[in-house]
Structures are given as C-alpha cells and as structure tokens.
C-alpha cells in the first residue's frame, strides 16, 4: 500500500519511518523542505495511486483546516483523507461535509504515543465508515503496537468518534499526570521522612496498584533531574482538556478531577493570583486579618 502523509514533525516523521519499516510506502509533504519528499501538496497527490489515502498530521485547528481545504479540489471520488492530529471532534463533521460532494471520504484517527510511537507503536482510535477502515487496515496495523489488534486499535464509530475518544483519553491523561505530580510534591515536601523520592516512585513501577507508563516516564524524568531544577512549573495545553470539560458541562457529566487538572495548568501560568489577592483583601475587610503586602 502507498499513502501520502502531510506533516513530518515529531509525530509524522516517526510515523513515516514506522510505516516504511512495516511495508507501507509513504510520500511525505511538509512545508519544511528539509524533511519533505515533494515540493507541493499537488505533487504529493499526483504521486499517489488511486484510490488515494492522504494522512494529515499537522497542528490541529487552522493549519489542519487549511491543509484539508487545499487537498479538497485535488482529490477524486473514492479517495480518503485521514486527520490524525488532535483536532476537536466537531471539526470532523465540517471536514467530512466539505469532502463529501466530491465523493471523497473522511476519517478521524486519535493517535497516542508521542515521540515513543516509532519504537512502541501508536494507540489508534478511529472514526469513519467500516468499508474505509477495512481498506486502510494495513496502515493501522503498521502503526499500532505489536500484539492483539484490539489492545492498540479501535474503530470507535462513525466520523468524529475517533477524536471524541482521543479527547476523553487526553482528559484522563491530564488527571493522571496531576495525581502523580501532587503525590510527588507531598513526598518531596517531607524529605525528612522520605529519604528517596525517586526511589519511591521507582519501586512503585512493579507490583503496585498505581504502576503505569506515565509513572515510568515520571521516574525517567526524576532520574534526569531529581529536583526538577532545570524546568519551570509552567504547563501549556493544546485544547483536549478544555474540550473534555466543555463536553462534560454540555452533557451534565461530573468530571471534577479532570476539571481540577486543567485549572491547575492555568494556575501554573500565573506569577501571582488575582483571585487570591481578592480573597486576601476580603478576609482583611471582614475580619481585619493580616495581608502580605507587596514589597
Ligand atoms: N507530539 C505528540 O505527542 C502528539 C501525539 C499525538 C498527536 N499529536 C498531534 O499530531 C499533530 C502533529 O503533532 P506534532 O507533535 O508532530 O507537531 P510538530 O509541530 O512537531 O509537527 C508539525 C509539522 O507540520 C508541519 N506543517 C505545518 N504547517 C504545515 C502545512 N500547512 N503543510 C504541511 N506541513 C505543515 C510543520 O513544518 C511540522 O513539521 C498535531 O495535531 C498534534 O496535536 C501530537
Ligand atoms: O496521547 C498522546 O500521545 C498525547 O496525549 C499527545 O496527544 C500529546 O502529547 C498531547 O497533544 C499533549 O496535550 P496537551 O498539550 O493538551 O497537554
């Protein structure tokens, strides 16, 4: 099988390598000519056998949207566009409708595994028609981890379902990371009792209830920088956590832990908290309680 891949960054470049290693031919396009196989999107489309499969792996939002809009007039009936980026699931309905009049199919794939996917394989959550899923199964098999297919791949439902599943996956990811991080701070705060913080997490890697890949990665990070001296406590987010909470609100589903973890990231970006200034001021107003003055 031969597919096109647009976006050869941290994800796409490794995915190309894993696909090629597993027998899938890939023509890649990236705006960065150093990594691109062809000069334009049109060249990429021209290089592919019909029916064409083009996997888009660029930053979610405007860039993904512009790439799919650029592809639309170049493709033909029977071709397939796959969005493998972390797009909001509502974008999928829009893109599917954009391509449908030309008879071009659309599929959304939530991809997990980050920069480790080349080695470990990628967890895949797919939204789209059963016919197209079957047609591109060799691509999914090449990307997913070795082992039983249903432990690294799922056809979740129709268009949108793959990215919906990835959104929830990432909401869970936020909350799990936050729980490990809060545990880290508590252990680190009582170094008078806990003589080996890294060693404690390391020991949890086998046998315990809380062992996981995120725990393994935390141990790896602690071994590189035991006190996190070289990293600021400033955490970005690319949208998935917000969308998870948005969905929860729209459907009256309680997600207190996931919500707390996204708000913790917002707090991490504040030098000082306007809200806590207001709380301190109010305590002072009603009870005469002392405030800490700005130097
Ligand atoms: N990094 C991760 O851990 C991870 C994991 C799963 C999914 N994702 C998702 O995968 C997508 C790609 O992520 P990444 O980490 O590889 O990003 P990246 O920033 O490392 O790479 C993006 C690539 O897209 C290229 N690009 C930008 N605009 C383009 C355009 N108009 N046409 C062609 N190429 C263009 C860039 O030059 C770059 O090489 C994103 O949607 C991201 O959310 C990332
Ligand atoms: O499953 C994965 O491989 C990760 O979830 C991956 O998709 C990525 O690292 C997120 O984009 C980070 O998301 P935030 O920027 O929102 O933390």
Coordinates of C-alpha atoms and ligand atoms in Angstrom, one line a residue:
X1 CA 0.0 0.0 0.0
X2 CA 1.2 3.6 -0.7
X3 CA -0.1 6.6 1.2
X4 CA 0.5 10.3 1.4
X5 CA 1.5 11.9 4.7
X6 CA 1.2 15.6 5.3
X7 CA 3.2 16.9 8.3
X8 CA 6.5 15.4 9.1
X9 CA 7.2 16.8 12.6
X10 CA 7.7 15.0 15.9
X11 CA 4.8 12.7 15.0
X12 CA 4.7 12.5 11.2
X13 CA 8.4 11.9 10.7
X14 CA 8.4 8.9 13.1
X15 CA 5.2 7.6 11.7
X16 CA 6.6 7.7 8.2
X17 CA 9.6 5.6 9.5
X18 CA 7.4 3.1 11.3
X19 CA 5.1 2.7 8.2
X20 CA 8.0 2.2 5.9
X21 CA 9.6 -0.3 8.3
X22 CA 6.4 -2.2 8.2
X23 CA 6.0 -2.3 4.4
X24 CA 3.8 0.7 3.7
X25 CA 5.2 3.2 1.0
X26 CA 4.9 6.8 2.1
X27 CA 5.2 10.0 0.1
X28 CA 5.6 12.8 2.7
X29 CA 4.9 16.5 2.3
X30 CA 5.9 19.2 4.9
X31 CA 6.3 23.0 4.5
X32 CA 9.9 22.3 5.8
X33 CA 11.7 21.3 2.6
X34 CA 14.5 19.5 4.6
X35 CA 12.1 16.7 5.5
X36 CA 9.7 16.8 2.6
X37 CA 9.7 14.2 -0.3
X38 CA 7.8 16.6 -2.6
X39 CA 7.6 20.3 -3.2
X40 CA 3.8 20.8 -3.0
X41 CA 0.6 19.2 -1.9
X42 CA -0.4 18.8 -5.6
X43 CA 2.9 16.9 -6.2
X44 CA 2.0 14.6 -3.3
X45 CA -1.5 13.9 -4.7
X46 CA 0.0 13.3 -8.1
X47 CA 2.4 10.7 -6.7
X48 CA -0.3 8.5 -5.2
X49 CA -2.1 5.6 -6.7
X50 CA -5.9 5.8 -6.9
X51 CA -7.9 5.5 -4.7
X52 CA -5.6 7.8 -2.7
X53 CA -5.2 7.9 1.0
X54 CA -3.8 11.1 2.5
X55 CA -3.0 11.2 6.2
X56 CA -2.8 14.7 7.7
X57 CA -0.6 15.1 10.8
X58 CA -0.2 18.8 11.3
X59 CA -1.1 21.1 14.2
X60 CA -4.8 21.0 15.0
X61 CA -7.1 23.9 14.3
X62 CA -6.4 26.4 11.5
X63 CA -3.4 24.6 10.0
X64 CA -5.3 21.2 9.7
X65 CA -8.3 23.1 8.3
X66 CA -6.2 24.8 5.7
X67 CA -4.4 21.6 4.6
X68 CA -7.8 19.8 4.2
X69 CA -9.2 22.7 2.2
X70 CA -6.1 22.7 0.0
X71 CA -6.5 18.9 -0.6
X72 CA -10.2 19.0 -1.4
X73 CA -10.0 20.3 -5.0
X74 CA -7.1 18.0 -5.8
X75 CA -8.8 14.7 -4.8
X76 CA -11.3 12.5 -6.6
X77 CA -14.2 10.1 -5.9
X78 CA -13.1 7.2 -3.8
X79 CA -10.1 9.0 -2.2
X80 CA -9.7 9.3 1.6
X81 CA -8.5 12.0 3.9
X82 CA -7.4 10.9 7.4
X83 CA -7.0 13.6 10.1
X84 CA -4.6 12.0 12.7
X85 CA -3.9 15.3 14.6
X86 CA -5.5 16.2 17.9
X87 CA -8.4 18.0 16.3
X88 CA -11.6 18.8 18.1
X89 CA -14.3 16.2 17.1
X90 CA -16.7 18.9 15.9
X91 CA -14.1 19.8 13.2
X92 CA -14.5 16.3 11.7
X93 CA -18.2 16.8 10.8
X94 CA -17.2 20.0 9.0
X95 CA -14.3 18.3 7.1
X96 CA -16.4 15.3 6.2
X97 CA -19.1 17.6 4.8
X98 CA -16.6 19.6 2.8
X99 CA -15.2 16.5 1.1
X100 CA -18.4 14.5 0.6
X101 CA -19.7 16.4 -2.5
X102 CA -16.6 15.2 -4.4
X103 CA -17.1 11.6 -3.2
X104 CA -14.0 11.9 -1.1
X105 CA -14.2 10.1 2.3
X106 CA -13.0 11.4 5.6
X107 CA -11.7 9.5 8.7
X108 CA -10.6 10.9 12.0
X109 CA -7.9 9.0 14.0
X110 CA -6.9 9.8 17.5
X111 CA -3.2 8.9 17.8
X112 CA -1.5 8.3 21.1
X113 CA 2.1 7.5 21.9
X114 CA 4.0 10.7 21.3
X115 CA 7.7 10.5 20.3
X116 CA 7.8 6.9 21.6
X117 CA 5.5 5.7 18.9
X118 CA 8.2 4.8 16.4
X119 CA 9.5 2.3 18.9
X120 CA 6.4 1.2 20.8
X121 CA 3.7 1.7 18.1
X122 CA 0.8 4.2 18.3
X123 CA -2.5 3.7 20.1
X124 CA -5.2 4.4 17.4
X125 CA -8.9 5.4 17.9
X126 CA -10.7 5.5 14.6
X127 CA -13.9 7.3 13.4
X128 CA -15.2 6.5 9.9
X129 CA -17.0 4.0 7.7
X130 CA -16.4 0.3 8.1
X131 CA -15.5 0.0 4.4
X132 CA -12.7 2.6 4.5
X133 CA -11.4 1.2 7.9
X134 CA -11.1 -2.2 6.2
X135 CA -9.4 -0.7 3.2
X136 CA -6.7 1.1 5.2
X137 CA -6.3 -1.6 7.9
X138 CA -2.7 -2.4 6.6
X139 CA -1.8 1.2 7.6
X140 CA -3.3 0.9 11.0
X141 CA -1.6 -2.5 11.5
X142 CA 1.7 -1.0 10.6
X143 CA 1.3 1.9 13.1
X144 CA -0.3 0.2 16.1
X145 CA 1.7 -1.6 18.8
X146 CA 2.6 -5.3 18.3
X147 CA 0.2 -7.7 20.0
X148 CA -3.6 -8.2 19.7
X149 CA -5.2 -5.6 17.4
X150 CA -7.9 -4.7 20.0
X151 CA -5.3 -3.7 22.5
X152 CA -4.0 -0.8 20.5
X153 CA -6.6 -0.1 17.9
X154 CA -10.3 0.6 18.0
X155 CA -12.9 1.5 15.3
X156 CA -14.9 3.7 17.7
X157 CA -17.8 4.6 15.4
X158 CA -18.6 7.0 12.6
X159 CA -16.8 10.2 11.7
X160 CA -16.0 12.2 14.9
X161 CA -15.9 9.2 17.2
X162 CA -12.1 8.7 16.9
X163 CA -11.3 12.3 18.0
X164 CA -14.0 12.1 20.7
X165 CA -12.3 9.1 22.2
X166 CA -8.9 10.8 21.9
X167 CA -10.3 13.9 23.7
X168 CA -11.5 11.7 26.6
X169 CA -8.2 9.8 26.6
X170 CA -6.4 13.2 27.0
X171 CA -8.7 14.3 29.7
X172 CA -7.8 11.2 31.6
X173 CA -4.1 11.9 30.8
X174 CA -4.3 15.3 32.4
X175 CA -5.9 13.9 35.6
X176 CA -3.4 11.1 35.9
X177 CA -0.4 13.4 35.4
X178 CA -1.8 15.8 38.0
X179 CA -2.3 13.0 40.6
X180 CA 1.3 11.8 40.2
X181 CA 2.5 15.3 40.3
X182 CA 0.7 16.1 43.6
X183 CA 2.0 12.9 45.1
X184 CA 5.5 14.0 44.0
X185 CA 5.1 17.3 45.8
X186 CA 3.9 15.7 49.0
X187 CA 6.8 13.2 49.1
X188 CA 9.3 15.9 48.2
X189 CA 7.9 18.2 51.0
X190 CA 8.7 15.6 53.7
X191 CA 12.2 14.7 52.7
X192 CA 12.9 14.5 56.5
X193 CA 10.8 11.3 56.4
X194 CA 11.1 10.2 52.7
X195 CA 14.8 9.8 52.1
X196 CA 14.5 8.7 48.4
X197 CA 11.7 10.3 46.4
X198 CA 12.8 9.0 43.0
X199 CA 13.4 5.5 44.6
X200 CA 9.8 5.5 46.0
X201 CA 8.3 6.2 42.5
X202 CA 10.7 3.7 41.0
X203 CA 9.6 1.0 43.5
X204 CA 6.0 1.7 42.5
X205 CA 6.8 0.6 38.9
X206 CA 6.3 -3.1 39.8
X207 CA 3.6 -4.8 41.7
X208 CA 1.7 -1.7 42.9
X209 CA -1.8 -0.5 42.0
X210 CA -0.5 2.8 40.6
X211 CA 2.1 1.4 38.1
X212 CA 1.7 2.8 34.6
X213 CA 3.6 4.2 31.6
X214 CA 3.1 7.7 33.0
X215 CA 4.7 6.6 36.2
X216 CA 7.6 5.1 34.2
X217 CA 8.1 8.4 32.5
X218 CA 8.0 10.3 35.8
X219 CA 10.8 8.0 37.1
X220 CA 12.7 8.7 33.9
X221 CA 12.3 12.5 34.3
X222 CA 13.3 12.3 38.0
X223 CA 16.4 10.3 37.2
X224 CA 17.4 13.0 34.7
X225 CA 16.6 15.9 37.1
X226 CA 15.8 14.7 40.6
X227 CA 14.6 18.1 41.9
X228 CA 13.3 19.4 38.6
X229 CA 15.9 22.2 38.9
X230 CA 16.0 22.7 35.2
X231 CA 12.3 23.0 34.5
X232 CA 9.8 25.7 35.3
X233 CA 6.4 24.7 36.7
X234 CA 4.6 26.3 33.7
X235 CA 2.3 24.0 31.8
X236 CA 0.7 24.6 28.4
X237 CA -2.3 22.8 27.0
X238 CA -3.4 22.3 23.4
X239 CA -7.2 22.1 23.9
X240 CA -8.1 18.5 24.6
X241 CA -8.6 19.0 28.4
X242 CA -10.8 22.1 27.8
X243 CA -12.9 20.2 25.3
X244 CA -13.4 17.3 27.7
X245 CA -14.7 19.7 30.4
X246 CA -16.8 21.5 27.8
X247 CA -18.4 18.2 26.7
X248 CA -18.9 17.3 30.4
X249 CA -20.7 20.6 31.0
X250 CA -22.9 20.2 27.9
X251 CA -23.9 16.7 29.0
X252 CA -24.1 17.3 32.7
X253 CA -21.4 14.7 33.4
X254 CA -19.4 15.3 36.6
X255 CA -15.7 15.5 35.9
X256 CA -14.3 17.1 39.0
X257 CA -10.8 15.5 38.8
X258 CA -10.2 16.3 35.1
X259 CA -11.5 19.9 35.6
X260 CA -9.2 20.4 38.5
X261 CA -6.2 19.2 36.4
X262 CA -6.9 21.7 33.6
X263 CA -7.3 24.5 36.1
X264 CA -4.1 23.5 37.8
X265 CA -2.3 24.2 34.5
X266 CA -3.9 27.7 34.3
X267 CA -2.6 28.4 37.8
X268 CA 0.8 27.3 36.7
X269 CA 1.0 30.2 34.3
X270 CA 0.2 32.9 36.8
X271 CA 3.0 34.8 38.5
X272 CA 0.5 35.9 41.2
X273 CA -3.2 35.1 41.5
X274 CA -5.6 38.0 41.1
X275 CA -8.3 35.7 42.7
X276 CA -6.2 35.0 45.8
X277 CA -5.4 38.7 46.1
X278 CA -9.2 39.3 46.2
X279 CA -9.6 36.5 48.8
X280 CA -6.9 38.0 51.0
X281 CA -8.4 41.5 50.6
X282 CA -11.9 40.2 51.6
X283 CA -10.5 38.4 54.7
X284 CA -8.9 41.6 55.6
X285 CA -12.1 43.6 55.0
X286 CA -14.4 41.5 57.1
X287 CA -12.1 40.2 59.8
X288 CA -9.2 42.6 59.9
X289 CA -6.9 39.6 59.0
X290 CA -3.4 40.5 58.0
X291 CA -2.5 40.6 54.3
X292 CA 1.0 40.1 53.0
X293 CA 2.0 43.5 51.5
X294 CA 3.7 43.7 48.1
X295 CA 7.4 44.6 48.7
Ligands
LIG1 N1 3.5 15.4 19.9 C1 2.7 14.5 20.4 O1 2.9 13.9 21.4 C2 1.4 14.2 19.7 C3 0.7 13.0 20.0 C4 -0.5 12.7 19.3 C5 -1.0 13.6 18.4 N2 -0.4 14.7 18.2 C6 -1.0 15.6 17.2 O2 -0.3 15.4 15.9 C7 -0.2 16.6 15.1 C8 1.2 16.9 14.8 O3 1.9 17.0 16.0 P1 3.5 17.1 16.1 O4 3.8 16.9 17.6 O5 4.1 16.2 15.1 O6 3.7 18.6 15.7 P2 5.0 19.3 15.2 O7 4.9 20.7 15.4 O8 6.2 18.6 15.7 O9 5.0 19.0 13.6 C9 4.1 19.6 12.7 C10 4.7 19.6 11.3 O10 3.7 20.1 10.4 C11 4.4 20.9 9.5 N3 3.4 21.8 8.9 C12 2.9 23.0 9.5 N4 2.1 23.5 8.6 C13 2.0 22.8 7.5 C14 1.3 22.8 6.3 N5 0.5 23.8 6.0 N6 1.6 21.9 5.4 C15 2.4 20.9 5.6 N7 3.1 20.7 6.8 C16 2.9 21.7 7.7 C17 5.5 21.5 10.3 O11 6.5 22.0 9.5 C18 5.9 20.4 11.2 O12 6.9 19.6 10.6 C19 -0.9 17.6 16.0 O13 -2.3 17.8 15.6 C20 -0.8 17.1 17.4 O14 -1.8 17.6 18.3 C21 0.8 15.1 18.8
LIG2 O1 -1.7 10.6 23.7 C1 -0.7 11.2 23.4 O2 0.2 10.9 22.7 C2 -0.7 12.6 24.0 O3 -1.9 13.0 24.6 C3 -0.4 13.6 22.9 O4 -1.6 13.7 22.1 C4 0.1 14.9 23.2 O5 1.3 14.9 23.9 C5 -0.9 15.9 23.7 O6 -1.1 16.7 22.5 C6 -0.5 16.9 24.8 O7 -1.6 17.6 25.0 P1 -1.6 18.9 25.8 O8 -0.7 19.9 25.1 O9 -3.0 19.3 25.8 O10 -1.1 18.6 27.2

